[in-house]
Amino acid sequence: MESVFSVKSISKSFKNVNALKDVSLEIKPGEIFGLLGPDGAGKSTLLYIAGGLMKPDAGEAYLLGANMLKNPDEVKPKIGFLPQGLGLSLAAELSIEENMDYFARINNVPRQQREKLKNELLSVTKLSKFRDRQAKNLSGGMKQKLGLCCTLIHSPQLVFLDEPTTGVDPISRRDIWYLINKIIKEREITIILTTSYMDEAERCHRSALMHEGEILAIGDMEHLTKQIDGKLLEIHVNDQQNALNAIKKIDGIKVVYPMGHRLNAIYSNGNGSSAGDLQKKAIAAGIEIKGVEEGIPTLEDIFLTKVMKESGGSDLEALEEFFGKSGSDVSKNKDDLMIEVKNLYKYFGKFAAVDNVSFYVKRGEIFGFLGPNGAGKTTTIKMLCGLYPPSKGTGKIGRFNLMKEQFGIKKSIGYMSQKFSLYRDLTVGENVELYAGIYGVPGNELKRRKELILRISDLSGKDRVMTESLPMGIKQRLALGCAIIHKPEVIFLDEPTSGVDPVARRLFWDNIFFLARRMGVTILVTTHYMDEAEHCDRLSLMHMGKLIALGSPDELKDKVNGEIGTMFELLTESPFETMDLLAGKFGFCNIFGRRIHLYTTDHERDKIVINRILEEKGITLLDIREKAVPFEDVFVYFCEKAEREAV
């Protein structure tokens, strides 16, 4: 079968950086192909060269049969491209429908065909009833769905999607993937995408894992899974962080990392590489183990196994030295309420962006603040940071009154905004010095604090490097360093790991854990990564301006189990078709990666029902097992429940 995308022995260097090293790759028609890798792996450079936007130092590139180094304009009408960033391809002042009409006209789509495609795309993405709303007034998830609709309106043969769901909530991500699956099924379209969500990458037919300009592994899930050296074991513990450090030292552990509420480990120790063997060793090492079971490797496990050993860890000693005795003291009363809000409202005109919100956060807690795009999270955080005056309500941040002392609040907290909060045209050192000046850091302390911030950010000796040139994960750690340069007792982190690869996210969370657990810093964090939500001590779920759920991750999971039953996890070769078949039979059914999650109160009966339904359609059930509810299902369940009750 002739490939639609082909690069042969491509190399590209930027000064002293080898962005691509002799890379060869072919992609077949009709594939969903994933390009995966940490920041700086070479993914975007490869796409730019393949798309004719950049010349390589060596090698060849072909797209839809055209030589992209000689005739890049030949295939432009046949391709679609959705750039990274929420709504970057859209005209902000135009409505949803006007944006789609505009993209159709510039791509010469006949009017009759345009109307048919437009209505179909708006229906699948659930945007039909908002067609008159301006793009600038859309939530992040709606912007991305509209951007994808505009990319597809001229029926391209090949579509490039660069991080299409970064910064998008789980419900909107699901809608986007239904659209991707639908167009692949109904049209002869090839999709090449990059993503930082490994569950999404599992839905690709094949994936290439890149690192430092090279392809480490390529193939479908079955092929990639075989490259793991050992067994994947899921370890359930009481104290995740202490257990993590202790398990790393056990003989036979290749790599271990947090995965939501549990630890995942790749374990190989000869003939005894079993869950029972590891549990015995862990107990002998004094680790409190609740249970160990063998798991089915996911693409995230493969990614972390391949890349994590080559990544440095966080400099937690520098973080401890930075705060020292004069910073937040973990020995202080942990029952102190550092954030407290009651009946908080924020109106924009007659619209209640925040509607009667109440919660508290204690000293040293990691408090998750979750919700779909447009739920009101960022508006709430801006009120708590003194950036917006509340319309109604009461509260305090530390010792400062939320309604009367906004200036005091700004000086006493650390804030890392949803959008990148550093100045890209300044050097690393200049950014640190700027924030030190803003927060009033004494001049005699600046040199030492700057040195420690650079160590925390893994940037020692690089204070003259331009911030714009840094990998995303390093930028975010630098942004965190700038947010804490004045040693605040409360830190607000608004989607700090959005678009950051799995390894960099884990290194960032090492810092969060240390700040809260060892330094007693109170942290309120928003995220669309549901495995990160499970790292929080407590969390709230916000939707349509209201708090719809509040509690610890386990408390919210128990509530879901009590209302809809326990979860079956199913694995088939056709996850979306399986989902369509089973969704009507079960009250709550969700797709995660390649697996289907459905809930039942009668396992034995429903296992028979599931097998019968799939057998009738010729779908083989590869695996079915009872599993603990993941937090993404908790998120989707409470949001859908709130929407039903609001009607």
XYZ file of C-alpha atoms in Angstrom:
647
model
C 0.000 0.000 0.000
C 1.435 3.379 -1.029
C 2.204 5.645 1.923
C 0.627 9.110 2.247
C 3.451 10.349 4.483
C 7.068 9.365 4.067
C 10.331 10.746 5.419
C 13.666 9.086 4.712
C 16.865 9.679 6.707
C 15.758 13.170 7.818
C 18.218 15.150 9.950
C 17.911 18.705 11.252
C 20.082 20.769 13.596
C 19.614 24.167 15.225
C 23.024 25.518 16.236
C 24.305 22.848 18.667
C 20.997 20.989 19.024
C 20.304 17.901 16.901
C 16.521 18.162 16.591
C 16.252 15.137 14.270
C 18.816 12.380 13.759
C 18.407 10.231 10.635
C 14.642 9.714 11.084
C 12.680 7.507 8.671
C 8.920 6.967 8.882
C 6.016 5.902 6.657
C 2.288 6.314 7.312
C -0.442 4.466 5.409
C -3.756 5.840 4.099
C -6.602 5.793 6.631
C -4.357 5.572 9.698
C -4.603 7.560 12.890
C -0.902 7.896 13.658
C 0.447 9.297 16.907
C 3.755 11.143 17.308
C 4.657 10.949 20.978
C 7.577 12.091 23.047
C 8.761 14.497 25.746
C 9.297 18.204 25.118
C 12.103 18.731 22.620
C 11.847 15.212 21.178
C 11.609 16.526 17.590
C 7.896 15.944 16.900
C 7.044 19.450 15.686
C 10.255 19.733 13.646
C 9.334 16.511 11.848
C 5.836 17.816 11.071
C 7.176 21.155 9.796
C 9.581 19.386 7.431
C 6.942 16.940 6.210
C 4.531 19.832 5.606
C 7.057 21.792 3.550
C 7.432 24.554 6.145
C 11.079 23.808 6.952
C 14.068 22.466 5.045
C 16.028 19.545 6.533
C 19.822 19.363 6.599
C 19.602 15.942 4.967
C 16.970 13.444 3.824
C 13.755 13.329 1.810
C 10.093 14.059 2.601
C 6.991 13.083 0.613
C 3.354 13.919 1.276
C 0.513 12.421 -0.809
C 3.090 11.561 -3.458
C 4.536 15.095 -3.691
C 8.172 15.913 -2.945
C 7.802 18.411 -0.087
C 11.350 19.694 -0.495
C 10.681 20.709 -4.112
C 6.906 21.177 -4.562
C 5.318 21.917 -1.157
C 2.425 23.930 -2.663
C 1.230 20.975 -4.735
C -0.652 19.260 -1.900
C -1.731 22.178 0.306
C -5.410 22.016 -0.835
C -5.484 18.344 0.203
C -4.308 18.802 3.794
C -5.778 20.288 6.965
C -3.838 21.585 9.950
C -5.004 22.385 13.484
C -2.235 24.233 15.358
C -1.486 23.811 19.052
C -3.312 26.299 21.284
C -6.975 26.900 22.059
C -8.690 28.535 19.081
C -5.530 29.926 17.454
C -6.851 29.232 13.951
C -10.192 30.996 14.560
C -11.398 34.544 13.892
C -12.376 35.749 17.380
C -15.035 38.237 16.220
C -16.840 35.781 13.945
C -19.529 33.377 15.135
C -19.214 29.598 15.022
C -21.131 29.433 11.762
C -19.287 32.393 10.229
C -15.923 30.799 11.018
C -16.949 27.594 9.297
C -18.307 29.487 6.279
C -15.047 31.439 6.054
C -12.886 28.298 6.048
C -15.202 26.677 3.492
C -14.970 29.671 1.141
C -11.163 29.994 1.248
C -10.974 26.269 0.442
C -13.492 26.612 -2.440
C -16.100 24.249 -0.974
C -19.343 24.395 -3.061
C -22.250 25.935 -1.127
C -24.479 22.826 -1.128
C -21.632 20.599 0.061
C -20.617 23.219 2.639
C -24.070 23.320 4.256
C -24.276 19.527 4.452
C -20.810 19.170 5.997
C -21.323 22.103 8.345
C -24.562 20.744 9.802
C -23.052 17.285 10.183
C -19.926 18.555 11.961
C -21.851 20.892 14.268
C -24.195 18.056 15.233
C -21.396 15.593 16.088
C -19.528 18.193 18.180
C -22.708 19.393 19.951
C -22.166 22.964 18.732
C -25.378 23.336 16.716
C -27.292 25.350 19.306
C -24.355 27.767 19.713
C -23.820 28.508 16.017
C -24.436 32.261 16.482
C -21.992 32.657 19.411
C -18.745 34.536 18.716
C -15.555 32.488 18.905
C -14.086 34.801 21.562
C -16.954 33.867 23.904
C -16.450 30.097 23.622
C -14.896 27.879 26.283
C -11.565 26.219 25.493
C -13.217 22.913 24.653
C -15.726 24.559 22.319
C -12.926 26.481 20.575
C -11.039 23.279 19.869
C -14.130 21.514 18.570
C -14.833 24.474 16.287
C -11.202 24.550 15.153
C -11.434 20.879 14.214
C -14.696 21.501 12.327
C -13.022 24.310 10.344
C -10.049 22.042 9.611
C -12.342 19.330 8.220
C -14.839 21.493 6.304
C -13.060 21.018 2.944
C -12.724 17.213 3.371
C -8.899 17.035 3.323
C -7.123 13.758 2.590
C -4.536 14.268 5.321
C -5.004 16.115 8.641
C -2.302 17.264 11.068
C -3.536 17.765 14.644
C -0.929 19.336 16.925
C -1.963 18.699 20.547
C -5.701 18.997 19.650
C -6.964 18.406 23.201
C -4.341 20.217 25.312
C -6.143 22.359 27.889
C -9.470 20.689 27.096
C -11.651 19.041 29.754
C -12.422 15.278 29.649
C -15.969 15.714 28.302
C -14.874 17.903 25.377
C -11.932 15.566 24.731
C -14.386 12.710 24.385
C -16.496 14.698 21.883
C -13.393 15.496 19.809
C -12.421 11.838 19.650
C -15.898 10.781 18.593
C -15.543 13.199 15.688
C -12.077 11.864 14.808
C -13.373 8.289 14.877
C -16.422 9.203 12.794
C -14.487 10.869 9.977
C -11.973 8.022 9.811
C -14.812 5.515 9.616
C -16.829 7.368 6.983
C -14.126 9.017 4.849
C -10.704 8.093 3.524
C -8.791 10.490 5.755
C -5.374 10.002 7.336
C -4.701 11.727 10.667
C -1.284 12.470 12.160
C -1.459 13.857 15.678
C 0.711 14.774 18.600
C -0.711 14.522 22.119
C 0.360 14.624 25.749
C -2.582 12.373 26.747
C -1.387 8.790 26.548
C -4.918 7.364 26.795
C -5.721 9.224 23.565
C -2.582 7.935 21.881
C -3.793 4.382 22.536
C -6.618 5.016 20.062
C -4.123 5.515 17.250
C -3.600 2.599 14.871
C 0.153 3.040 15.304
C 2.416 5.379 17.248
C 6.046 6.462 17.160
C 7.763 7.268 20.444
C 10.433 9.947 19.937
C 13.196 11.101 22.245
C 16.063 13.519 21.552
C 15.475 13.524 17.799
C 15.264 9.767 17.356
C 12.454 7.208 17.124
C 12.818 4.826 20.068
C 9.875 2.587 19.183
C 7.143 2.380 16.558
C 4.148 0.116 16.038
C 0.670 -0.724 17.291
C -0.136 -1.338 20.952
C 0.538 -5.071 20.756
C 3.989 -4.492 19.277
C 4.892 -1.692 21.701
C 3.703 -3.626 24.753
C 6.094 -6.465 23.971
C 9.013 -4.063 24.366
C 8.437 -3.669 28.122
C 11.174 -5.540 29.995
C 9.159 -7.089 32.814
C 5.604 -7.202 34.148
C 3.412 -4.232 34.908
C 2.317 -4.423 38.545
C -0.263 -2.103 40.093
C 0.597 -1.399 43.733
C -2.008 -0.036 46.151
C -0.541 1.712 49.189
C -1.575 4.043 52.016
C 1.309 6.535 51.807
C 2.091 6.928 48.107
C 5.142 9.194 48.353
C 7.002 7.242 51.045
C 6.153 3.949 49.328
C 7.405 5.323 46.001
C 10.846 6.097 47.405
C 11.108 2.732 49.175
C 9.916 0.601 46.230
C 12.535 2.198 43.952
C 15.188 0.403 46.034
C 13.697 -3.099 45.687
C 15.756 -5.476 43.543
C 14.079 -6.141 40.187
C 12.244 -2.807 39.940
C 12.988 -1.286 36.524
C 10.917 1.855 37.026
C 8.099 2.935 39.378
C 5.838 5.980 39.179
C 2.521 7.305 40.527
C -0.517 6.524 38.397
C -3.552 8.166 39.940
C -4.240 6.644 43.360
C -1.771 3.768 42.939
C 1.843 3.107 41.959
C 2.741 1.355 38.717
C 5.982 -0.605 38.572
C 7.787 -2.529 35.858
C 9.214 -5.515 37.698
C 11.513 -8.263 36.460
C 13.375 -10.610 38.758
C 13.777 -13.941 36.995
C 11.098 -16.586 37.569
C 9.702 -14.779 40.588
C 8.483 -11.692 38.707
C 4.987 -11.896 40.162
C 2.645 -9.679 42.140
C 2.998 -11.951 45.184
C 6.779 -11.904 45.013
C 6.913 -8.095 44.924
C 4.370 -7.804 47.734
C 6.503 -10.032 49.975
C 9.597 -7.932 49.263
C 7.702 -4.695 49.926
C 6.350 -5.940 53.256
C 9.846 -7.122 54.240
C 11.104 -3.593 53.470
C 8.534 -2.145 55.898
C 6.203 -0.705 53.230
C 2.482 -0.648 54.066
C 0.944 -2.447 51.084
C -2.817 -2.749 50.573
C -2.420 -5.020 47.544
C -0.458 -5.774 44.353
C -1.975 -7.042 41.101
C -0.765 -7.581 37.568
C -2.025 -4.947 35.139
C -2.408 -4.533 31.387
C 0.267 -2.090 30.158
C -0.971 1.165 28.672
C 0.882 3.451 26.294
C 1.709 5.722 29.241
C 3.468 2.794 30.915
C 5.465 2.194 27.731
C 6.276 5.905 27.409
C 7.469 6.237 30.997
C 9.447 2.990 30.846
C 11.285 4.111 27.705
C 11.940 7.726 28.700
C 11.802 8.113 32.476
C 15.216 6.610 33.267
C 16.839 9.165 30.975
C 15.264 12.142 32.760
C 16.736 13.871 35.785
C 14.785 14.224 38.999
C 13.678 17.310 40.865
C 16.205 19.064 43.125
C 14.172 18.782 46.323
C 17.175 19.673 48.467
C 17.259 23.077 46.754
C 13.537 23.480 47.425
C 14.011 22.685 51.127
C 16.990 25.019 51.378
C 15.011 27.752 49.627
C 12.160 27.769 52.158
C 14.312 26.962 55.152
C 13.194 27.901 58.659
C 11.964 31.324 57.613
C 9.501 29.920 55.127
C 6.368 27.903 55.704
C 6.833 25.652 58.722
C 5.217 22.208 58.562
C 5.041 22.169 62.352
C 2.442 24.935 62.310
C -1.152 23.973 63.064
C -2.428 21.901 60.146
C -6.003 22.770 61.116
C -5.433 26.428 60.186
C -7.812 27.458 57.406
C -5.611 29.129 54.792
C -8.420 29.531 52.218
C -12.040 29.989 53.267
C -14.905 31.203 51.083
C -18.636 31.293 51.798
C -21.464 31.964 49.338
C -19.142 33.465 46.715
C -20.703 35.018 43.578
C -19.303 36.726 40.505
C -21.616 38.339 37.950
C -20.753 39.620 34.484
C -23.882 41.562 33.660
C -26.714 39.172 34.524
C -24.558 36.077 33.980
C -23.418 34.289 37.157
C -19.951 32.958 36.285
C -19.555 31.861 39.932
C -22.769 30.922 41.708
C -22.860 30.465 45.510
C -19.517 28.692 45.954
C -18.321 27.684 49.446
C -15.279 25.642 50.506
C -12.160 25.756 52.693
C -8.546 24.555 52.417
C -6.322 23.763 55.408
C -2.616 24.461 55.829
C -0.457 22.005 53.851
C -3.356 20.589 51.827
C -3.258 19.955 48.095
C -6.755 20.988 47.014
C -7.899 20.119 43.494
C -10.230 22.569 41.766
C -11.739 20.730 38.792
C -14.372 21.319 36.162
C -15.030 21.542 32.408
C -13.846 24.504 30.358
C -16.038 27.491 31.190
C -17.120 26.095 34.577
C -15.957 29.197 36.481
C -12.700 27.835 37.957
C -10.351 30.519 36.673
C -12.811 33.282 37.603
C -12.961 31.896 41.152
C -9.174 31.702 41.389
C -8.811 35.295 40.187
C -11.186 36.419 42.942
C -9.199 34.437 45.519
C -5.987 36.061 44.266
C -7.407 39.562 44.558
C -7.522 40.084 40.776
C -11.355 40.261 40.576
C -13.592 41.770 43.272
C -16.346 39.293 44.244
C -19.935 40.382 43.554
C -21.150 38.789 46.810
C -19.845 36.525 49.533
C -17.271 36.383 52.289
C -13.909 34.766 52.763
C -10.255 35.054 53.663
C -6.890 34.042 52.240
C -4.493 33.577 55.132
C -5.187 36.527 57.411
C -6.546 38.787 54.636
C -10.227 39.573 54.055
C -11.281 38.578 50.528
C -13.649 41.530 50.132
C -11.515 44.310 51.605
C -7.817 43.441 51.388
C -7.151 42.421 47.783
C -3.771 44.194 47.704
C -2.574 42.302 50.775
C -3.694 39.035 49.214
C -1.677 39.676 46.038
C 1.513 40.183 48.031
C 1.079 37.127 50.248
C 0.323 34.381 47.713
C 2.012 32.684 44.779
C 0.080 32.521 41.520
C 0.900 30.582 38.353
C -1.603 31.444 35.655
C -3.324 29.115 33.212
C -1.463 30.665 30.286
C 2.319 30.687 30.416
C 3.167 33.317 33.024
C 6.776 34.146 32.108
C 8.098 36.717 29.638
C 9.473 34.767 26.695
C 11.602 37.620 25.350
C 13.513 37.860 28.648
C 16.303 35.558 29.760
C 15.797 33.012 32.527
C 17.646 35.229 35.004
C 15.748 38.352 33.992
C 12.427 36.611 34.629
C 13.534 35.571 38.118
C 14.745 39.095 38.894
C 11.524 40.630 37.559
C 9.330 38.516 39.839
C 11.650 39.155 42.771
C 11.102 42.876 42.225
C 7.327 42.506 41.879
C 7.107 40.568 45.151
C 9.529 42.832 47.012
C 12.312 40.334 47.678
C 15.100 42.123 49.639
C 18.131 42.921 47.504
C 20.540 41.170 49.873
C 18.600 37.885 49.451
C 18.083 38.006 45.687
C 21.353 36.356 44.634
C 20.868 33.286 46.846
C 17.178 32.898 46.022
C 17.899 33.199 42.304
C 20.576 30.508 42.526
C 18.154 28.121 44.264
C 15.304 28.852 41.847
C 17.606 27.937 38.950
C 18.509 24.670 40.697
C 14.835 23.889 41.329
C 14.123 24.537 37.628
C 17.098 22.433 36.437
C 18.608 25.598 34.941
C 21.804 26.073 36.945
C 24.308 28.076 34.903
C 21.668 28.961 32.298
C 20.439 32.295 33.604
C 21.319 33.992 30.283
C 19.328 31.515 28.155
C 16.256 33.011 26.461
C 13.102 31.728 28.163
C 11.373 31.186 24.815
C 13.883 28.463 23.889
C 13.197 26.261 26.933
C 11.218 22.983 26.754
C 7.682 23.319 28.137
C 8.322 21.184 31.219
C 11.353 23.287 32.225
C 9.417 26.511 31.585
C 6.687 25.389 33.944
C 9.150 24.534 36.710
C 10.752 27.963 36.226
C 7.277 29.563 36.400
C 6.671 27.731 39.685
C 10.023 28.974 40.982
C 9.082 32.560 40.121
C 5.685 32.111 41.819
C 7.321 31.060 45.114
C 10.299 33.448 45.113
C 8.801 35.413 48.021
C 8.126 32.207 50.042
C 4.309 32.354 50.126
C 2.197 30.171 52.391
C -0.522 29.729 49.747
C 0.044 28.928 46.064
C -2.549 28.929 43.263
C -1.655 26.797 40.236
C -4.033 27.155 37.288
C -3.483 24.170 34.943
C 0.291 24.181 35.541
C 0.972 21.014 33.507
C -1.265 21.672 30.491
C 0.516 20.374 27.382
C 3.443 18.983 29.392
C 4.621 15.428 28.653
C 4.106 12.642 31.250
C 7.702 12.621 32.511
C 7.849 16.400 33.000
C 4.441 16.306 34.712
C 5.718 13.814 37.255
C 8.790 15.913 37.981
C 6.568 18.967 38.462
C 4.359 17.052 40.897
C 7.421 15.993 42.889
C 7.799 19.694 43.692
C 4.111 20.089 44.569
C 4.206 17.107 46.944
C 7.357 18.386 48.636
C 5.994 21.901 49.102
C 2.804 20.614 50.718
C 4.025 17.568 52.643
C 7.403 18.845 53.891
C 7.133 22.636 53.802
C 3.481 22.949 54.869
C 2.561 25.135 51.879
C -1.138 25.219 50.971
C -1.751 24.518 47.278
C -4.896 24.973 45.190
C -4.437 23.433 41.742
C -6.617 23.059 38.651
C -5.936 20.350 36.079
C -7.539 18.437 33.217
C -5.315 15.404 33.879
C -7.497 13.175 36.011
C -4.592 11.077 37.307
C -3.264 14.316 38.842
C -6.638 14.924 40.488
C -6.124 11.711 42.457
C -2.926 13.150 43.965
C -4.989 15.801 45.779
C -5.983 15.459 49.442
C -9.438 16.859 48.715
C -11.026 18.394 45.670
C -14.080 20.146 44.389
C -15.811 19.690 41.070
C -17.305 22.813 39.516
C -19.744 23.009 36.589
C -21.940 25.818 35.239
C -20.634 28.148 37.960
C -21.660 25.870 40.848
C -19.859 23.365 43.075
C -21.393 19.985 42.234
C -19.132 17.709 44.302
C -16.689 18.138 47.194
C -14.563 15.611 49.094
C -11.505 13.379 48.929
C -10.935 11.321 45.755
C -11.956 8.139 47.587
C -15.114 9.747 48.991
C -16.239 10.855 45.530
C -15.455 7.456 44.026
C -17.481 5.751 46.763
C -20.380 8.070 45.975
C -20.271 7.075 42.295
C -20.132 3.382 43.213
C -23.094 3.839 45.567
C -25.208 5.517 42.875
C -24.421 3.450 39.739
C -22.565 0.328 40.878
C -19.012 -0.931 40.419
C -16.988 -0.817 37.222
C -16.229 -3.372 34.527
C -13.235 -2.614 32.296
C -13.543 -4.126 28.820
C -10.906 -4.483 26.120
C -11.819 -5.153 22.463
C -10.200 -4.384 19.102
C -13.065 -1.956 18.241
C -13.533 0.334 21.272
C -15.796 2.950 19.638
C -18.061 0.330 18.053
C -18.175 -1.497 21.401
C -19.082 1.765 23.101
C -21.943 2.399 20.665
C -23.323 -1.105 21.216
C -23.196 -1.046 25.027
C -24.016 2.592 25.817
C -27.742 2.062 25.356
C -27.800 -0.968 27.655
C -25.997 0.527 30.631
C -26.735 3.729 32.523
C -23.155 5.019 32.486
C -20.633 3.963 29.869
C -17.364 5.750 29.091
C -14.294 5.172 26.909
C -10.782 5.524 28.277
C -7.886 4.808 25.926
C -8.754 1.530 24.190
C -10.886 0.340 27.095
C -14.589 0.653 27.846
C -15.738 1.456 31.384
C -19.288 0.507 32.293
C -21.041 0.247 35.632
C -23.324 -2.452 36.935
C -24.961 -3.649 40.143
C -25.144 -7.279 38.942
C -21.781 -8.440 37.585
C -22.614 -12.061 36.803
C -25.797 -11.221 34.908
C -24.271 -8.323 32.990
C -21.130 -10.224 32.045
C -23.358 -12.657 30.167
C -25.287 -9.771 28.573
C -22.069 -8.069 27.432
C -20.694 -11.259 25.861
C -23.964 -11.909 24.019
C -24.214 -8.365 22.595
C -20.627 -8.392 21.339
C -20.786 -11.931 19.926
C -23.860 -11.015 17.885
C -21.833 -8.277 16.166
C -18.700 -10.391 15.742
C -16.629 -8.433 18.271
C -14.172 -10.450 20.356
C -13.982 -9.575 24.043
C -10.242 -9.668 24.743
C -10.479 -8.929 28.462
C -13.076 -8.070 31.092
C -12.342 -7.402 34.744
C -13.708 -5.552 37.729
C -11.642 -2.428 38.483
C -11.604 0.532 40.852
C -13.323 3.596 39.427
C -10.830 6.030 37.784
C -11.297 9.709 38.482
C -12.073 10.593 34.870
C -15.292 8.589 35.243
C -16.067 10.474 38.469
C -15.606 13.769 36.620
C -17.831 12.785 33.681
C -20.516 11.243 35.897
C -21.002 14.276 38.165
C -20.946 16.720 35.229
C -23.538 14.766 33.252
C -25.667 14.387 36.368
C -25.552 18.156 36.981
C -26.570 18.847 33.368
C -29.550 16.481 33.643
C -30.685 18.067 36.898
C -30.341 21.588 35.445
C -32.794 20.891 32.604
